[in-house]
Tab-separated table of C-alpha atoms in Angstrom:
chain	number	residue	atom	x	y	z
A	1	GLU	CA	84.045	94.923	105.937
A	2	VAL	CA	85.411	95.271	109.485
A	3	LYS	CA	85.158	99.057	109.240
A	4	LYS	CA	81.492	98.770	108.243
A	5	VAL	CA	80.655	96.309	111.019
A	6	TYR	CA	82.415	98.429	113.660
A	7	GLN	CA	81.016	101.828	112.614
A	8	ASN	CA	79.527	103.920	115.408
A	9	GLY	CA	76.052	104.289	114.008
A	10	ASP	CA	73.314	102.826	111.906
A	11	ILE	CA	71.093	104.076	109.078
A	12	VAL	CA	67.763	102.367	108.330
A	13	TRP	CA	65.469	103.038	105.372
A	14	LYS	CA	61.867	103.656	106.469
A	15	GLY	CA	60.333	104.549	103.127
A	16	ASP	CA	58.743	107.845	102.042
A	17	ASN	CA	62.237	109.356	101.592
A	18	THR	CA	62.935	108.910	105.299
A	19	VAL	CA	65.844	107.254	107.092
A	20	SER	CA	66.230	106.486	110.786
A	21	ILE	CA	69.713	107.376	112.030
A	22	SER	CA	71.185	105.979	115.255
A	23	ASN	CA	74.287	107.579	116.776
A	24	GLU	CA	76.328	105.080	118.802
A	25	ASN	CA	79.071	107.557	119.687
A	26	LEU	CA	79.373	108.339	123.383
A	27	PHE	CA	80.272	112.017	123.064
A	28	THR	CA	80.078	113.107	119.407
A	29	ASN	CA	77.009	114.651	117.765
A	30	LEU	CA	76.651	113.607	114.137
A	31	ASN	CA	76.494	117.280	113.117
A	32	GLU	CA	80.279	117.210	113.342
A	33	TYR	CA	80.219	115.287	110.051
A	34	ASN	CA	78.790	115.991	106.619
A	35	PHE	CA	75.760	113.907	105.707
A	36	ILE	CA	75.628	112.986	102.020
A	37	TRP	CA	73.258	110.848	99.985
A	38	THR	CA	73.328	109.585	96.405
A	39	LEU	CA	70.565	107.987	94.347
A	40	THR	CA	71.635	105.817	91.406
A	41	GLU	CA	69.889	104.167	88.476
A	42	ASP	CA	71.718	101.057	87.278
A	43	GLY	CA	74.845	102.368	88.983
A	44	TYR	CA	74.713	105.882	87.521
A	45	GLU	CA	73.989	108.879	89.774
A	46	ILE	CA	70.669	110.596	89.085
A	47	GLN	CA	70.297	112.654	92.297
A	48	SER	CA	72.459	113.574	95.280
A	49	GLY	CA	72.503	115.932	98.220
A	50	THR	CA	74.400	117.158	101.287
A	51	GLN	CA	72.672	118.318	104.436
A	52	GLU	CA	73.265	119.034	108.094
A	53	VAL	CA	72.000	116.272	110.359
A	54	SER	CA	72.068	116.570	114.140
A	55	VAL	CA	71.765	113.419	116.222
A	56	ASP	CA	72.921	113.492	119.840
A	57	PRO	CA	75.235	110.770	121.187
A	58	LEU	CA	73.373	107.507	121.890
A	59	ALA	CA	70.229	108.930	120.289
A	60	THR	CA	68.120	108.129	117.210
A	61	ALA	CA	66.370	110.524	114.843
A	62	ASP	CA	64.375	110.342	111.613
A	63	VAL	CA	65.647	112.398	108.695
A	64	THR	CA	63.739	113.170	105.494
A	65	LEU	CA	65.757	113.372	102.299
A	66	PRO	CA	64.769	115.883	99.582
A	67	ILE	CA	64.561	113.256	96.848
A	68	GLU	CA	62.652	114.587	93.862
A	69	GLU	CA	60.053	112.536	92.023
A	70	PHE	CA	61.510	110.648	89.065
A	71	GLU	CA	60.315	108.175	86.480
A	72	LYS	CA	61.441	104.616	87.108
A	73	LYS	CA	62.452	102.550	84.094
A	74	ALA	CA	61.361	98.964	83.591
A	75	GLY	CA	64.111	96.566	84.647
A	76	SER	CA	66.328	99.257	86.175
A	77	GLN	CA	67.807	99.047	89.666
A	78	TYR	CA	67.747	101.938	92.109
A	79	HIS	CA	70.076	102.301	95.079
A	80	LEU	CA	70.267	104.967	97.768
A	81	THR	CA	73.613	105.363	99.535
A	82	CYS	CA	73.863	107.492	102.683
A	83	ALA	CA	77.046	108.405	104.533
A	84	PHE	CA	78.482	110.608	107.268
A	85	THR	CA	81.899	111.900	106.220
A	86	LEU	CA	84.705	113.889	107.828
A	87	LYS	CA	84.417	117.624	107.239
A	88	GLU	CA	88.160	118.200	107.616
A	89	ASP	CA	91.415	116.299	107.623
A	90	THR	CA	92.304	114.600	110.903
A	91	ILE	CA	95.479	112.953	112.146
A	92	TRP	CA	93.972	109.580	111.196
A	93	SER	CA	92.168	110.276	107.911
A	94	LYS	CA	91.362	112.834	105.252
A	95	ALA	CA	88.267	114.979	104.712
A	96	GLY	CA	85.560	112.982	102.976
A	97	HIS	CA	86.385	109.733	104.774
A	98	HIS	CA	83.191	107.734	105.475
A	99	VAL	CA	82.649	107.086	109.174
A	100	ILE	CA	79.057	105.766	108.982
A	101	GLU	CA	77.479	104.504	105.762
A	102	GLU	CA	74.697	102.331	104.399
A	103	GLN	CA	73.103	101.449	101.073
A	104	PHE	CA	69.518	100.501	100.275
A	105	GLU	CA	67.985	98.923	97.215
A	106	LEU	CA	64.777	100.822	96.463
A	107	ASP	CA	61.686	99.524	94.697
A	108	GLY	CA	61.912	99.625	90.934
A	109	SER	CA	59.262	99.953	88.263
A	110	ASP	CA	56.286	97.589	88.239
A	111	GLU	CA	56.400	97.625	84.455
A	112	ALA	CA	57.694	94.435	82.865
A	113	VAL	CA	60.741	94.586	80.624
A	114	LYS	CA	59.769	94.346	76.979
A	115	ALA	CA	60.514	90.888	75.589
A	116	GLU	CA	63.145	90.630	72.890
A	117	ASP	CA	61.797	90.351	69.361
A	118	VAL	CA	63.605	87.205	68.233
A	119	ALA	CA	61.948	87.442	64.813
A	120	ALA	CA	63.840	90.687	64.174
A	121	LEU	CA	67.266	89.080	64.651
A	122	SER	CA	69.496	87.947	61.825
A	123	ALA	CA	69.070	84.315	60.789
A	124	VAL	CA	71.270	81.589	62.231
A	125	ALA	CA	72.303	78.242	60.733
A	126	LEU	CA	72.450	74.983	62.677
A	127	GLU	CA	74.838	72.243	61.598
A	128	GLU	CA	75.252	68.807	63.174
A	129	SER	CA	78.319	66.604	62.917
A	130	GLU	CA	79.159	63.348	64.638
A	131	ASP	CA	80.916	65.200	67.453
A	132	ALA	CA	79.231	68.580	67.819
A	133	TYR	CA	76.553	71.110	67.006
A	134	THR	CA	77.684	74.318	65.337
A	135	VAL	CA	75.536	77.442	65.208
A	136	SER	CA	76.614	80.184	62.814
A	137	GLY	CA	75.334	83.673	62.228
A	138	GLU	CA	76.432	87.048	60.966
A	139	GLY	CA	80.013	87.395	62.232
A	140	PHE	CA	79.985	84.570	64.770
A	141	ASN	CA	79.871	80.848	65.363
A	142	VAL	CA	79.352	78.671	68.445
A	143	VAL	CA	80.265	75.014	68.974
A	144	VAL	CA	78.757	72.687	71.599
A	145	ASP	CA	80.466	69.328	72.056
A	146	LYS	CA	78.177	66.280	72.107
A	147	ALA	CA	80.419	64.168	74.332
A	148	THR	CA	80.809	66.718	77.156
A	149	GLY	CA	77.830	69.036	76.610
A	150	ALA	CA	80.251	71.945	76.977
A	151	MET	CA	80.467	75.018	74.773
A	152	THR	CA	83.951	74.613	73.322
A	153	SER	CA	84.180	77.530	70.909
A	154	TYR	CA	82.704	81.032	70.696
A	155	VAL	CA	84.078	82.997	67.770
A	156	TYR	CA	82.988	86.583	67.160
A	157	GLN	CA	84.366	88.692	64.315
A	158	ASP	CA	87.074	86.071	63.695
A	159	LYS	CA	88.233	86.206	67.340
A	160	GLU	CA	87.980	83.147	69.606
A	161	LEU	CA	86.554	84.303	72.945
A	162	LEU	CA	87.149	81.019	74.796
A	163	ASP	CA	90.498	79.459	75.683
A	164	ALA	CA	88.805	76.552	77.478
A	165	PRO	CA	85.213	75.228	77.459
A	166	LEU	CA	82.284	76.592	79.433
A	167	GLU	CA	81.483	73.828	81.931
A	168	PRO	CA	79.586	73.220	85.203
A	169	ASN	CA	81.608	73.923	88.349
A	170	PHE	CA	80.942	73.127	92.002
A	171	VAL	CA	84.175	73.991	93.822
A	172	ARG	CA	86.493	76.858	94.628
A	173	PRO	CA	90.181	76.925	95.555
A	174	LEU	CA	90.381	75.936	99.224
A	175	ASN	CA	90.855	78.666	101.791
A	176	GLU	CA	92.469	78.083	105.185
A	177	ASN	CA	89.106	77.499	106.860
A	178	ASP	CA	88.192	74.879	104.241
A	179	ARG	CA	91.485	73.067	104.728
A	180	ALA	CA	91.003	72.931	108.493
A	181	SER	CA	87.526	71.410	108.283
A	182	SER	CA	85.635	68.636	106.538
A	183	MET	CA	84.993	71.073	103.683
A	184	GLU	CA	88.193	69.857	102.048
A	185	ASN	CA	86.790	66.345	101.627
A	186	ILE	CA	83.409	67.701	100.533
A	187	SER	CA	85.163	69.829	97.932
A	188	LYS	CA	87.055	66.814	96.584
A	189	THR	CA	83.757	64.932	96.233
A	190	TRP	CA	82.145	67.718	94.205
A	191	ALA	CA	85.266	68.331	92.131
A	192	ALA	CA	85.220	64.676	91.095
A	193	ALA	CA	81.470	64.892	90.458
A	194	GLY	CA	81.992	67.635	87.898
A	195	GLU	CA	84.998	66.042	86.250
A	196	GLU	CA	83.354	62.609	85.969
A	197	ARG	CA	79.987	63.799	84.693
A	198	THR	CA	78.348	61.884	81.859
A	199	VAL	CA	76.125	63.266	79.123
A	200	GLU	CA	72.919	61.401	78.372
A	201	SER	CA	71.592	63.566	75.560
A	202	VAL	CA	72.390	66.657	73.519
A	203	ALA	CA	69.555	67.900	71.304
A	204	ALA	CA	69.250	70.997	69.131
A	205	GLU	CA	66.326	72.774	67.501
A	206	ASN	CA	65.584	75.985	65.651
A	207	ILE	CA	63.146	77.972	67.789
A	208	ALA	CA	63.044	80.867	65.295
A	209	ASP	CA	64.927	82.021	62.223
A	210	GLY	CA	67.137	84.030	64.570
A	211	ALA	CA	67.596	81.576	67.447
A	212	VAL	CA	68.689	77.998	68.147
A	213	ARG	CA	68.322	76.056	71.388
A	214	ILE	CA	70.704	73.261	72.431
A	215	ASN	CA	69.658	71.180	75.444
A	216	VAL	CA	72.110	69.052	77.423
A	217	LYS	CA	71.039	66.480	80.009
A	218	GLY	CA	73.450	64.481	82.081
A	219	THR	CA	74.491	63.068	85.433
A	220	LEU	CA	77.355	64.193	87.630
A	221	GLY	CA	79.885	61.657	88.831
A	222	ASN	CA	78.100	61.413	92.188
A	223	GLY	CA	74.757	60.556	90.572
A	224	VAL	CA	73.232	64.053	90.741
A	225	PRO	CA	71.239	65.022	87.602
A	226	TYR	CA	72.101	68.262	85.839
A	227	ALA	CA	70.965	70.110	82.739
A	228	THR	CA	72.366	72.917	80.616
A	229	GLY	CA	70.608	74.862	77.896
A	230	TYR	CA	72.186	77.173	75.326
A	231	VAL	CA	70.055	79.611	73.351
A	232	ILE	CA	72.142	81.175	70.587
A	233	TYR	CA	70.698	84.334	69.018
A	234	GLY	CA	71.260	85.960	65.653
A	235	ASN	CA	73.135	88.893	67.216
A	236	GLY	CA	75.763	86.560	68.697
A	237	ASP	CA	74.369	86.572	72.250
A	238	ILE	CA	74.062	83.285	74.136
A	239	THR	CA	71.745	82.568	77.050
A	240	VAL	CA	73.156	79.842	79.301
A	241	GLU	CA	70.567	78.026	81.432
A	242	ASN	CA	71.726	75.737	84.243
A	243	GLN	CA	70.015	73.323	86.600
A	244	ILE	CA	71.371	70.938	89.212
A	245	MET	CA	69.104	68.573	91.152
A	246	PRO	CA	70.923	67.220	94.238
A	247	SER	CA	69.358	65.095	96.972
A	248	ASP	CA	69.518	64.817	100.747
A	249	SER	CA	72.318	62.274	100.419
A	250	TYR	CA	74.699	65.224	100.037
A	251	ASP	CA	74.941	67.803	102.797
A	252	VAL	CA	76.385	70.910	101.159
A	253	ILE	CA	77.859	72.091	97.859
A	254	PRO	CA	80.821	74.487	98.016
A	255	LEU	CA	79.629	76.377	94.944
A	256	VAL	CA	77.014	76.248	92.187
A	257	GLY	CA	78.233	77.794	88.969
A	258	THR	CA	80.159	77.507	85.730
A	259	THR	CA	83.757	78.031	84.707
A	260	MET	CA	85.563	78.860	81.472
A	261	LYS	CA	88.847	80.339	80.319
A	262	VAL	CA	89.163	83.488	78.228
A	263	PRO	CA	92.233	85.062	76.601
A	264	ALA	CA	94.657	86.722	79.021
A	265	GLU	CA	94.390	89.977	77.050
A	266	TYR	CA	90.862	90.413	78.478
A	267	ASN	CA	92.463	91.715	81.642
A	268	ASN	CA	90.283	94.824	82.025
A	269	VAL	CA	87.263	94.151	84.237
A	270	THR	CA	84.240	96.425	84.572
A	271	TYR	CA	81.214	95.290	86.542
A	272	PHE	CA	77.967	96.420	88.158
A	273	GLY	CA	77.879	94.688	91.516
A	274	ARG	CA	79.157	94.838	95.066
A	275	GLY	CA	82.606	96.339	95.546
A	276	PRO	CA	85.138	97.698	95.227
A	277	GLN	CA	86.862	95.115	97.463
A	278	GLU	CA	86.441	91.344	97.182
A	279	ASN	CA	83.282	90.131	98.889
A	280	TYR	CA	81.469	86.925	99.726
A	281	LEU	CA	78.116	85.770	101.047
A	282	ASP	CA	79.299	86.306	104.635
A	283	ARG	CA	81.597	89.255	103.877
A	284	ASN	CA	79.652	91.828	101.842
A	285	THR	CA	77.777	94.255	104.107
A	286	GLY	CA	80.519	96.839	103.531
A	287	ALA	CA	80.622	96.293	99.760
A	288	PHE	CA	78.077	98.573	98.116
A	289	LYS	CA	76.591	98.020	94.693
A	290	GLY	CA	78.007	100.215	91.981
A	291	ILE	CA	79.955	100.254	88.724
A	292	TYR	CA	83.611	99.443	89.320
A	293	GLU	CA	86.646	99.197	87.064
A	294	THR	CA	89.558	96.925	87.916
A	295	THR	CA	91.732	94.249	86.299
A	296	ALA	CA	92.091	90.492	86.573
A	297	ASP	CA	95.547	91.231	88.012
A	298	ASP	CA	94.058	93.332	90.800
A	299	LEU	CA	91.191	90.929	91.529
A	300	TYR	CA	93.845	88.572	92.908
A	301	ILE	CA	94.845	89.192	96.542
A	302	PRO	CA	98.226	87.667	97.526
A	303	TYR	CA	97.268	85.920	100.746
A	304	GLU	CA	100.290	84.240	102.331
A	305	THR	CA	98.788	80.844	101.576
A	306	PRO	CA	97.123	80.888	98.137
A	307	GLY	CA	93.453	79.991	97.951
A	308	GLU	CA	90.033	81.367	97.070
A	309	THR	CA	90.186	85.079	96.301
A	310	GLY	CA	88.750	87.879	94.202
A	311	THR	CA	85.042	87.000	94.084
A	312	ARG	CA	82.386	89.698	93.727
A	313	THR	CA	78.732	89.161	94.734
A	314	GLY	CA	75.483	90.932	93.859
A	315	VAL	CA	76.561	91.297	90.226
A	316	THR	CA	74.185	92.319	87.422
A	317	TRP	CA	76.787	92.440	84.648
A	318	VAL	CA	80.521	92.082	84.174
A	319	ALA	CA	82.669	92.799	81.106
A	320	LEU	CA	86.161	91.438	80.433
A	321	THR	CA	87.914	93.354	77.659
A	322	ASN	CA	91.313	94.047	76.151
A	323	ASP	CA	92.834	97.509	75.805
A	324	GLU	CA	90.898	98.061	72.554
A	325	GLY	CA	87.591	97.412	74.339
A	326	ASN	CA	86.960	94.021	72.737
A	327	GLY	CA	85.924	90.992	74.771
A	328	LEU	CA	82.785	89.594	76.321
A	329	MET	CA	80.123	90.507	78.867
A	330	VAL	CA	77.959	88.365	81.134
A	331	SER	CA	74.649	89.711	82.451
A	332	SER	CA	71.603	88.399	84.267
A	333	ALA	CA	68.235	89.608	85.501
A	334	LYS	CA	69.113	88.038	88.875
A	335	ASP	CA	72.262	88.805	90.833
A	336	PHE	CA	75.170	86.421	90.373
A	337	GLU	CA	78.803	86.129	91.470
A	338	PHE	CA	81.980	86.136	89.416
A	339	SER	CA	85.736	85.900	89.645
A	340	ALA	CA	88.385	86.377	86.947
A	341	LEU	CA	91.960	85.390	87.787
A	342	HIS	CA	95.213	84.688	85.986
A	343	TYR	CA	95.564	81.581	88.159
A	344	THR	CA	93.787	78.237	87.920
A	345	ASP	CA	92.149	76.510	90.872
A	346	LYS	CA	94.813	73.810	90.610
A	347	GLU	CA	97.610	76.367	90.876
A	348	LEU	CA	95.989	78.070	93.870
A	349	ASN	CA	95.329	74.762	95.620
A	350	GLU	CA	98.740	73.206	95.103
A	351	THR	CA	101.071	76.183	95.601
A	352	ARG	CA	102.293	76.704	99.154
A	353	HIS	CA	103.307	80.385	98.999
A	354	ALA	CA	101.948	83.340	97.051
A	355	TYR	CA	105.347	84.253	95.585
A	356	GLU	CA	105.608	80.786	94.007
A	357	LEU	CA	102.426	81.109	91.943
A	358	GLN	CA	102.764	80.865	88.176
A	359	LYS	CA	100.347	82.823	86.012
A	360	ASP	CA	98.267	80.862	83.536
A	361	ASP	CA	98.271	81.756	79.842
A	362	SER	CA	94.524	82.473	80.160
A	363	ILE	CA	92.074	84.021	82.615
A	364	SER	CA	89.940	81.592	84.631
A	365	PHE	CA	86.479	83.171	84.531
A	366	LYS	CA	83.813	81.848	86.895
A	367	VAL	CA	80.134	82.775	86.801
A	368	ASN	CA	78.351	81.481	89.897
A	369	LYS	CA	74.815	81.397	91.146
A	370	VAL	CA	76.118	81.130	94.708
A	371	GLN	CA	79.238	80.213	96.670
A	372	GLN	CA	79.243	79.324	100.346
A	373	GLY	CA	80.666	81.815	102.837
A	374	LEU	CA	84.312	81.914	103.867
A	375	ALA	CA	83.640	80.947	107.527
A	376	GLY	CA	86.174	81.977	110.166
A	377	ASP	CA	84.581	81.702	113.628
A	378	THR	CA	87.477	79.306	114.200
A	379	THR	CA	90.183	78.001	111.897
A	380	TRP	CA	90.055	74.510	113.321
A	381	GLY	CA	86.828	73.091	111.946
A	382	ALA	CA	84.033	75.660	112.001
A	383	TRP	CA	81.783	75.798	108.933
A	384	PRO	CA	80.177	78.982	107.641
A	385	HIS	CA	76.993	79.940	109.475
A	386	GLU	CA	73.871	78.142	108.308
A	387	GLN	CA	72.554	81.089	106.258
A	388	TYR	CA	75.832	81.171	104.320
A	389	LEU	CA	75.917	77.473	103.378
A	390	VAL	CA	74.833	76.095	99.995
A	391	ARG	CA	72.651	73.198	101.111
A	392	ALA	CA	72.199	70.264	98.758
A	393	ASN	CA	68.603	69.525	99.747
A	394	HIS	CA	66.942	71.305	96.815
A	395	SER	CA	67.507	72.063	93.148
A	396	TYR	CA	69.298	75.148	91.854
A	397	GLU	CA	68.337	76.916	88.638
A	398	TYR	CA	69.954	80.000	87.141
A	399	GLU	CA	70.705	81.577	83.815
A	400	TYR	CA	72.826	84.334	82.381
A	401	ARG	CA	73.563	85.858	79.011
A	402	ILE	CA	76.925	86.164	77.273
A	403	HIS	CA	77.388	89.090	74.900
A	404	PRO	CA	80.335	89.855	72.606
A	405	VAL	CA	81.806	93.311	73.292
A	406	THR	CA	83.518	95.501	70.730
A	407	GLY	CA	85.410	98.710	71.403
């Protein structure tokens, strides 16, 4: 992120296959570097090129890229990444090192994505007991608890995908900036609000032979209304719909999202989002959108004092799988954030040094609409900048879809 912010140049998309390039070097013409560009569709390269670009020091020039016409697919995302790279090895880096870079999200297709034909899905069965609703279909079953409104079980092909329930979440492990400011007390308030929530109603209905909806309405421990909806489909997919309706009586929310635990064997993480390094609302200009492969082990960064770590923003989908390729995927039409760690929030909050951390038997998997920035102007009280705060003066609505994955 620092490298991106400090780079000696800027690239701006002007449309019509044209970029404006500013050279902030004092003595170096940009023709001393290779200029490369890559066009991707949903993270996969569809066009690329290398060309000579000459821009004098402290000058700006427009450059037209030879991008060929292509058919845009409904619902697909298109990104153009441009970079100036070293032509040869130097004493400080290797050939190919990016010295100036930028990424742009291009307009997609105007065509709407074709709606799913629910009638074509396999039939599902809805059962109600005193304590829960159970939805069963071909090779799967899902349980939603009436007392908590949480999804407590998700079995696919005889494998339980959840080690702990899917529940609303409004906090993160504290970082050093949180601990040094009033954010610590705010976080405690919202942690208690989630833990002390009450459920007012849980209702289920068949919306088609191949789909069941379960609606949960409740109130958080601080009096804020919330709602969760589960739509379980005949193919085993689940759409999770979330709404929280805070009021002006609360200033900010550290995070708006959900949390669950999945088996530790789902350590392999593949995602389409910003990366490859961890990134946050106020730390992601140098994290470009792409398809990245990592592990829950490597998502954790051993900061000297344990705390929030490993989040990725701008995510379209993420899959957590075992070595056989089995697990689960979360996707959404709107960008979300996620983290997947072998450590619980409690462990990260209460452990003084990184080397003292004890791994959990499961992976804590968070799917967030938004998390506030990390802050850092000072470490003695400064909040994140206003544009990176999650204000509590309006409602938040988001949804995502969980899919079983098989190798």
